Coordinates of C-alpha atoms in Angstrom, one line a residue:
X12 CA -9.1 43.2 -12.6
X13 CA -8.5 39.5 -12.2
X14 CA -6.9 38.1 -9.0
X15 CA -4.7 35.3 -9.5
X16 CA -4.7 32.0 -7.7
X17 CA -1.3 31.1 -6.4
X18 CA 0.4 28.0 -4.6
X19 CA 1.6 29.3 -1.6
X20 CA 4.8 28.1 0.1
X21 CA 3.9 24.8 1.5
X22 CA 7.0 24.2 3.9
X23 CA 10.7 24.0 3.9
X24 CA 12.2 21.7 1.0
X25 CA 8.7 21.1 -0.5
X26 CA 9.2 22.7 -4.2
X27 CA 6.1 21.5 -6.1
X28 CA 2.6 20.1 -5.1
X29 CA 0.0 18.0 -6.7
X30 CA -3.9 19.4 -7.3
X31 CA -5.6 16.7 -5.5
X32 CA -8.8 18.4 -6.5
X33 CA -10.9 21.3 -7.2
X34 CA -13.8 22.5 -4.8
X35 CA -15.1 25.0 -7.1
X36 CA -15.9 24.9 -10.9
X37 CA -15.1 27.7 -13.1
X38 CA -18.1 30.1 -13.0
X39 CA -18.9 29.4 -9.4
X40 CA -18.9 32.2 -6.9
X41 CA -16.3 32.3 -4.1
X42 CA -15.9 34.0 -0.8
X43 CA -12.7 35.3 0.4
X44 CA -10.5 32.5 2.5
X45 CA -13.1 30.3 1.1
X46 CA -11.3 26.7 0.0
X47 CA -11.0 26.5 -3.3
X48 CA -8.8 23.4 -3.8
X49 CA -6.8 20.8 -2.4
X50 CA -2.9 20.5 -2.9
X51 CA -1.0 17.4 -2.0
X52 CA 2.7 17.4 -1.3
X53 CA 4.9 14.2 -0.4
X54 CA 4.4 15.3 3.4
X55 CA 0.7 16.7 3.6
X56 CA -2.6 17.5 2.1
X57 CA -3.3 21.3 2.5
X58 CA -6.4 23.3 1.4
X59 CA -5.7 26.4 -0.8
X60 CA -8.1 29.1 0.1
X61 CA -9.5 32.1 -2.3
X62 CA -7.2 35.0 -1.9
X63 CA -10.6 37.2 -2.6
X64 CA -14.2 37.4 -3.4
X65 CA -15.4 36.8 -6.9
X66 CA -16.2 34.2 -9.3
X67 CA -13.7 31.5 -10.3
X68 CA -13.0 32.8 -14.0
X69 CA -10.4 30.2 -15.1
X70 CA -8.4 27.2 -13.9
X71 CA -5.0 26.6 -15.5
X72 CA -4.0 23.7 -13.5
X73 CA -6.5 20.8 -13.4
X74 CA -6.7 18.0 -10.8
X75 CA -4.0 15.9 -10.9
X76 CA -1.5 18.7 -12.3
X77 CA 2.0 18.9 -10.8
X78 CA 2.4 22.5 -10.0
X79 CA 5.6 24.5 -8.6
X80 CA 5.6 26.7 -5.4
X81 CA 4.4 30.3 -6.7
X82 CA 2.6 29.1 -10.1
X83 CA -0.5 30.6 -10.9
X84 CA -3.2 27.8 -11.2
X85 CA -6.1 30.1 -11.6
X86 CA -8.1 33.4 -11.5
X87 CA -11.1 35.2 -9.6
X88 CA -12.7 37.8 -11.4
X89 CA -16.0 39.5 -10.6
X90 CA -19.3 38.1 -11.8
X91 CA -19.4 40.4 -15.0
X92 CA -15.8 39.4 -16.2
X93 CA -16.9 35.8 -15.7
X94 CA -19.5 36.2 -18.0
X95 CA -17.7 38.0 -20.6
X96 CA -14.6 35.9 -20.7
X97 CA -16.2 33.1 -22.3
X98 CA -18.3 35.0 -24.8
X99 CA -15.6 36.7 -26.7
X100 CA -13.7 33.8 -28.3
X101 CA -16.6 31.6 -29.3
X102 CA -19.1 34.1 -31.1
X103 CA -16.4 36.4 -32.6
X104 CA -14.0 34.0 -33.8
X105 CA -16.2 31.8 -36.5
X106 CA -18.1 35.0 -38.2
X107 CA -15.0 36.6 -39.4
X108 CA -13.9 33.8 -42.0
X109 CA -17.6 33.7 -43.1
X110 CA -17.7 37.4 -44.9
X111 CA -13.9 37.1 -46.1
X112 CA -14.5 33.9 -48.0
X113 CA -15.3 36.1 -51.2
X114 CA -11.3 36.7 -51.3
X115 CA -10.0 33.2 -51.9
X116 CA -6.2 34.1 -51.5
X117 CA -6.9 35.5 -48.0
X118 CA -9.1 33.5 -46.5
X119 CA -6.6 30.4 -46.2
X120 CA -4.1 32.2 -44.3
X121 CA -6.6 33.7 -41.6
X122 CA -8.1 30.3 -41.1
X123 CA -4.6 28.7 -40.8
X124 CA -3.5 31.5 -38.1
X125 CA -6.1 30.5 -35.7
X126 CA -5.3 26.7 -36.1
X127 CA -1.4 27.1 -35.3
X128 CA -1.9 28.8 -31.8
X129 CA -4.7 26.2 -31.0
X130 CA -2.2 23.4 -31.5
X131 CA 0.7 25.3 -29.7
X132 CA -1.9 25.6 -26.6
X133 CA -2.7 21.8 -26.8
X134 CA 1.0 21.1 -26.8
X135 CA 1.9 23.6 -24.0
X136 CA -1.2 22.4 -21.7
X137 CA 1.1 20.1 -19.5
X138 CA 3.7 22.6 -19.1
X139 CA 3.9 24.4 -15.6
X140 CA 3.4 28.2 -16.0
X141 CA 7.1 29.1 -15.5
X142 CA 7.9 26.7 -18.1
X143 CA 5.1 27.8 -20.6
X144 CA 6.4 31.5 -19.7
X145 CA 9.9 30.6 -20.8
X146 CA 8.8 28.7 -23.9
X147 CA 6.4 31.8 -25.0
X148 CA 9.3 34.5 -24.4
X149 CA 11.9 32.6 -26.3
X150 CA 9.6 31.4 -29.1
X151 CA 10.2 27.7 -28.6
X152 CA 8.7 24.5 -29.8
X153 CA 8.1 22.3 -26.7
X154 CA 8.0 19.1 -28.5
X155 CA 12.0 20.0 -29.6
X156 CA 13.2 19.7 -26.2
X157 CA 13.7 16.6 -24.3
X158 CA 12.1 16.4 -20.9
X159 CA 13.8 14.8 -17.8
X160 CA 10.7 15.4 -15.6
X161 CA 8.1 13.0 -14.4
X162 CA 6.5 11.3 -17.6
X163 CA 8.7 13.2 -19.8
X164 CA 7.5 16.8 -18.8
X165 CA 9.7 19.9 -19.3
X166 CA 11.4 21.4 -16.5
X167 CA 12.8 24.9 -16.2
X168 CA 16.2 23.5 -16.2
X169 CA 15.3 21.6 -19.5
X170 CA 14.4 24.8 -21.4
X171 CA 17.8 26.7 -19.8
X172 CA 19.9 23.7 -21.0
X173 CA 18.3 24.1 -24.3
X174 CA 19.0 27.9 -24.6
X175 CA 22.4 27.3 -23.6
X176 CA 23.1 25.3 -26.7
X177 CA 23.6 27.8 -29.8
X178 CA 23.3 25.1 -32.3
X179 CA 20.3 23.3 -31.0
X180 CA 17.5 25.6 -31.8
X181 CA 18.6 26.4 -35.0
X182 CA 19.2 23.0 -36.7
X183 CA 16.1 20.8 -36.3
X184 CA 17.9 17.3 -36.9
X185 CA 20.5 18.0 -34.0
X186 CA 17.8 17.9 -31.2
X187 CA 16.7 14.4 -31.8
X188 CA 20.0 13.1 -31.5
X189 CA 20.5 13.5 -27.8
X190 CA 17.0 13.0 -27.2
X191 CA 17.1 9.3 -27.1
X192 CA 20.1 9.7 -24.5
X193 CA 18.0 11.8 -22.1
X194 CA 14.8 10.1 -22.4
X195 CA 15.8 6.4 -21.2
X196 CA 17.0 8.2 -17.9
X197 CA 13.2 8.7 -16.4
X198 CA 12.5 4.7 -17.0
X199 CA 14.7 3.5 -14.7
X200 CA 12.8 5.2 -12.0
X201 CA 9.7 3.4 -12.8
X202 CA 9.9 0.1 -11.0
X203 CA 8.0 -2.0 -13.2
X204 CA 6.3 -2.1 -16.5
X205 CA 2.5 -1.6 -16.3
X206 CA 0.5 -4.9 -17.1
X207 CA -2.7 -5.5 -18.8
X208 CA -5.5 -5.2 -16.4
X209 CA -8.2 -8.0 -16.0
X210 CA -11.9 -6.9 -16.3
X211 CA -12.1 -6.7 -12.6
X212 CA -9.2 -4.7 -11.8
X213 CA -8.5 -0.9 -11.7
X214 CA -5.1 1.2 -11.8
X215 CA -5.2 4.2 -9.4
X216 CA -2.0 6.5 -9.4
X217 CA -0.2 6.4 -5.9
X218 CA -0.6 9.7 -4.1
X219 CA 2.4 11.9 -3.4
X220 CA 1.9 11.2 0.3
X221 CA 1.9 7.2 -0.3
X222 CA 5.0 7.8 -2.7
X223 CA 6.9 9.4 0.0
X224 CA 6.0 7.0 2.8
X225 CA 7.2 4.1 0.5
X226 CA 10.4 6.0 -0.2
X227 CA 10.9 6.7 3.4
X228 CA 10.4 3.2 4.7
X229 CA 12.7 1.7 2.0
X230 CA 15.3 4.4 3.0
X231 CA 15.0 2.8 6.6
X232 CA 15.4 -1.0 5.6
X233 CA 18.2 0.1 2.9
X234 CA 20.1 2.6 5.4
X235 CA 19.9 1.4 9.3
X236 CA 20.8 -1.8 10.7
X237 CA 17.2 -2.5 11.9
X238 CA 16.7 -5.1 14.7
X239 CA 13.5 -5.6 16.8
X240 CA 13.3 -6.8 20.2
X241 CA 10.1 -7.9 22.2
X242 CA 8.8 -7.8 25.8
X243 CA 5.4 -8.0 27.4
X244 CA 3.5 -5.6 29.8
X245 CA 0.7 -6.2 32.5
X246 CA -1.6 -3.2 32.1
X247 CA -3.8 -4.2 35.0
X248 CA -2.1 -1.2 37.0
X249 CA -2.9 1.3 34.2
X250 CA -6.3 0.0 33.4
X251 CA -7.3 0.3 37.1
X252 CA -6.1 3.7 37.4
X253 CA -7.8 4.8 34.4
X254 CA -11.1 3.3 35.4
X255 CA -10.8 5.1 38.9
X256 CA -10.2 8.4 37.7
X257 CA -11.4 8.6 34.2
X258 CA -14.6 10.6 34.9
X259 CA -12.8 13.0 37.1
X260 CA -10.2 13.4 34.7
X261 CA -12.3 14.4 32.0
X262 CA -14.5 16.9 34.0
X263 CA -11.5 18.6 35.2
X264 CA -9.2 18.8 32.2
X265 CA -11.8 18.8 29.5
X266 CA -10.1 15.8 28.0
X267 CA -10.5 11.8 27.9
X268 CA -7.6 9.7 30.0
X269 CA -6.1 7.1 27.3
X270 CA -3.4 5.0 27.4
X271 CA -1.1 7.1 25.2
X272 CA -0.2 9.4 27.7
X273 CA 1.0 6.9 30.0
X274 CA 3.3 5.4 27.1
X275 CA 4.8 8.8 26.4
X276 CA 5.6 9.4 30.0
X277 CA 7.3 6.1 30.3
X278 CA 9.3 6.3 27.0
X279 CA 10.7 9.6 28.5
X280 CA 11.8 8.2 31.6
X281 CA 13.6 5.2 29.6
X282 CA 15.0 7.4 27.0
X283 CA 16.5 9.8 29.9
X284 CA 18.2 6.6 30.9
X285 CA 19.2 5.4 27.4
X286 CA 20.1 8.3 25.6
X287 CA 21.1 6.5 22.4
X288 CA 17.4 5.6 21.5
X289 CA 16.7 9.3 21.4
X290 CA 19.8 10.1 19.4
X291 CA 20.5 9.7 15.6
X292 CA 23.5 9.2 13.3
X293 CA 24.8 12.0 11.0
X294 CA 27.8 10.7 9.0
X295 CA 30.4 9.4 11.3
X296 CA 29.0 11.3 14.4
X297 CA 26.1 10.4 16.8
X298 CA 23.7 13.2 17.8
X299 CA 22.5 13.0 21.3
X300 CA 19.3 15.0 21.9
X301 CA 18.6 16.7 25.1
X302 CA 15.1 17.3 24.1
X303 CA 12.0 15.0 23.7
X304 CA 9.8 15.4 20.8
X305 CA 7.9 12.3 20.7
X306 CA 6.1 11.2 17.4
X307 CA 2.7 9.7 17.6
X308 CA 1.8 7.7 14.3
X309 CA -1.7 8.4 13.0
X310 CA -3.5 6.4 10.4
X311 CA -6.0 8.3 8.0
X312 CA -7.4 7.8 4.6
X313 CA -4.2 9.1 3.0
X314 CA -1.9 7.3 4.7
X315 CA 0.3 7.2 7.9
X316 CA 1.2 10.4 9.4
X317 CA 3.4 11.0 12.5
X318 CA 2.8 14.6 14.3
X319 CA 5.1 15.6 16.8
X320 CA 4.3 16.3 20.6
X321 CA 7.2 19.2 21.1
X322 CA 9.0 19.0 24.6
X323 CA 6.9 16.2 25.8
X324 CA 9.0 16.0 29.2
X325 CA 7.8 19.2 30.1
X326 CA 4.2 18.5 30.0
X327 CA 1.8 17.1 32.1
X328 CA -0.2 14.0 31.6
X329 CA -3.4 16.1 30.8
X330 CA -1.4 18.5 28.5
X331 CA 0.0 15.3 26.5
X332 CA -3.4 13.7 26.3
X333 CA -4.9 17.0 24.8
X334 CA -2.2 17.5 22.4
X335 CA -2.4 14.1 21.2
X336 CA -6.2 14.3 20.8
X337 CA -5.5 17.8 18.8
X338 CA -2.9 16.3 16.7
X339 CA -5.0 13.2 15.6
X340 CA -8.0 15.2 15.0
X341 CA -6.1 17.6 12.4
X342 CA -4.5 14.6 11.2
X343 CA -7.8 12.9 10.1
X344 CA -8.9 16.3 8.9
X345 CA -6.1 16.8 6.5
X346 CA -5.3 20.2 8.7
X347 CA -2.0 19.3 9.7
X348 CA 1.0 21.7 9.0
X349 CA 4.6 20.7 7.7
X350 CA 5.6 21.8 11.2
X351 CA 3.6 19.4 12.9
X352 CA 5.5 16.5 11.2
X353 CA 9.2 17.7 11.4
X354 CA 11.8 17.3 14.1
X355 CA 10.7 14.3 16.2
X356 CA 13.2 12.4 18.3
X357 CA 11.4 9.2 18.9
X358 CA 8.2 7.5 17.6
X359 CA 5.1 5.6 19.1
X360 CA 2.9 3.4 17.0
X361 CA -0.2 1.9 18.5
X362 CA -1.1 -1.1 16.1
X363 CA -3.4 -2.3 18.9
X364 CA -6.1 -0.1 18.2
X365 CA -6.5 -2.1 14.9
X366 CA -6.3 -5.6 16.6
X367 CA -2.6 -6.2 16.1
X368 CA -1.2 -8.7 18.5
X369 CA 2.2 -8.3 17.6
X370 CA 4.6 -6.5 14.8
X371 CA 7.9 -5.0 14.0
X372 CA 7.6 -1.5 13.4
X373 CA 10.0 0.3 11.0
X374 CA 12.1 3.2 11.7
X375 CA 11.1 6.7 11.1
X376 CA 14.3 8.4 9.8
X377 CA 16.5 9.8 11.0
X378 CA 15.5 8.5 14.2
X379 CA 17.0 5.4 15.8
X380 CA 14.0 3.8 17.7
X381 CA 10.3 3.2 17.6
X382 CA 8.0 1.7 20.0
X383 CA 5.3 -0.6 19.0
X384 CA 2.2 -0.8 21.2
X385 CA -0.2 -4.1 20.7
X386 CA -3.7 -5.1 21.7
X387 CA -4.5 -5.8 25.3
X388 CA -5.4 -9.5 25.7
X389 CA -6.3 -11.5 28.8
X390 CA -3.9 -14.4 29.1
X391 CA -3.2 -16.8 31.7
X392 CA -0.2 -15.8 33.5
X393 CA 1.9 -17.0 36.5
X394 CA 1.9 -14.4 39.3
X395 CA 3.6 -15.6 42.7
X396 CA 3.4 -19.3 42.2
X397 CA -0.7 -18.8 40.8
X398 CA -1.8 -18.8 37.6
X399 CA -4.1 -15.6 37.0
X400 CA -5.7 -14.1 34.0
X401 CA -4.1 -10.5 33.2
X402 CA -4.3 -7.9 30.6
X403 CA -1.2 -8.2 28.7
X404 CA 0.3 -6.2 25.9
X405 CA 3.1 -7.3 23.7
X406 CA 5.9 -4.4 23.5
X407 CA 8.2 -4.1 20.5
X408 CA 11.2 -1.6 20.2
X409 CA 12.8 -1.5 16.6
X410 CA 16.0 0.1 16.9
X411 CA 19.1 1.1 14.6
X412 CA 21.7 -1.5 15.8
X413 CA 24.8 1.0 14.6
X414 CA 24.1 3.3 17.6
X415 CA 21.8 1.1 19.7
X416 CA 23.6 -1.9 21.5
X417 CA 21.1 -5.1 22.2
X418 CA 21.7 -4.5 26.1
X419 CA 20.5 -0.8 25.7
X420 CA 17.4 -1.9 23.5
X421 CA 16.5 -4.4 26.1
X422 CA 17.0 -2.1 28.9
X423 CA 14.7 0.3 27.4
X424 CA 12.2 -1.8 27.0
X425 CA 12.2 -3.4 30.7
X426 CA 12.0 0.4 32.2
X427 CA 8.9 1.0 30.1
X428 CA 7.4 -2.3 31.3
X429 CA 8.5 -1.2 35.2
X430 CA 6.8 2.1 34.7
X431 CA 3.5 0.8 33.2
X432 CA 3.1 -2.0 35.8
X433 CA 3.8 0.4 38.6
X434 CA 2.6 4.1 37.3
X435 CA 3.9 5.6 40.5
X436 CA 7.5 5.6 39.1
X437 CA 5.8 8.1 36.6
X438 CA 5.0 10.6 39.1
X439 CA 8.3 10.1 41.0
X440 CA 10.6 9.9 37.8
X441 CA 12.1 6.4 38.6

C-alpha cells in the first residue's frame, strides 16, 4: 500500500513552505529516514525525510511548488507497485479506441471523455492538495474562481467564499464581474513591473528566506527610531590572552578560543547595567527581560540567519564558544530548527570576518539593540603621551531611540570597551 509523503509541521506560525528541490526522482529507491526533498520556509531550510523504505512512486509537488503544512507531496511504494503504476495508463488507454472505431457514434464520446479529465488535471496542477480536494468534491471549475493567493493561485478561503455564494456557481456570467475587483489586489504587493532583460542578464526568484529577511529589515526601518553610535576598542589584551592560552584551552575544552565568547560575556555585563538595551516595546509598554539570550548572526549561502545562544549568562566561556561553533556549523549546513532562531533578546553581528571596517547594523525586531563588530586593524594610537601601533576595532551599536536614550547607548558601548580592554573585569563581573 502506498505511503504518503507529508509536509511536517515546521514550527509555530509557519503554515506553508516551498519545495526547494527533490533529492530523489520518481522510480528511485529510498531508505527509511533518507532525505527526499528540501523544504524552504521564510525562516529556515529543512530536509524532508522518507517515512518508510521503498520506491518513490509519485511526486505531486515539483520543485518550486508552494505547499501547505500537512499536504501530501508524493508517495512511496514498493518496487512492484512503482513499476506497475506508470504501465497502466499508457498501454491500455490507446488500444481501446482502435477496435471501437467501427461504431461511428460511439467512438467520439469515448475519445472526448478522456480529453476532459486531462484538461482538468492540467488546470488543477498548480492547486495545493487541500484546494484540489475541495474543488473535486464540489465538482467546481477552478478557472471560474478568483484566486487571491500568490500569482493568482486559489486558496482554501477562495473556494470557501465561492461556495458561500448561492448564485455564483450557477450563473456563469456572474463570477467574471467580481473577478476584476479581486484580481488587482495581489498586484500592489509586487514592488515593480518586471522589465525586459539584456542578453547577459538572468532573472532568479527570491527565496522565501531572502524575502523574509527583506521584510524584517524593512520593518525595522519603518517601525523603530533607529540610531547608531560608535566607539573603538583596543583588542591587544584579548589577543594576548588568546595567544597565551589558545592551545591549552583547545586541549582542555575541545573547542577553539575565539573572540566571540569575549564579546558575548562583555555584552551580558553591559546589558545587566543598561537593561533597556535588552528590552523591547510592546504597544505602550516596555518589557524588561531578566534573561540573556544572545543572537549571533551567521552568513550562509541562503542568507543571514541569527541562531540564539540561550541563557548565555549562565554559561562559561568554553560553553559559549562551543555553542556558537555548533550553531554556526548547523546554520551553514542548513540544519537549524525554528526554535534555534526564536526568542533572542540582543544580537551580535561580526562583519569583521568579511573585512568590514565600519558599518551600521540594522535591528533584529523586536529587539532594541544590535552590536556590530568589525575588522581588527593596526593603527597609530596615542598611549600615555606616546604614539604606539595598536590592534584597534570599531564597535557600532544600533539601537531603538524610542526605548534607549543616547546616554544609555554610549554607556553600553563604553562598558563593552572596558571589559575587552581589561578582560579581568569579565571574570570579576565588573
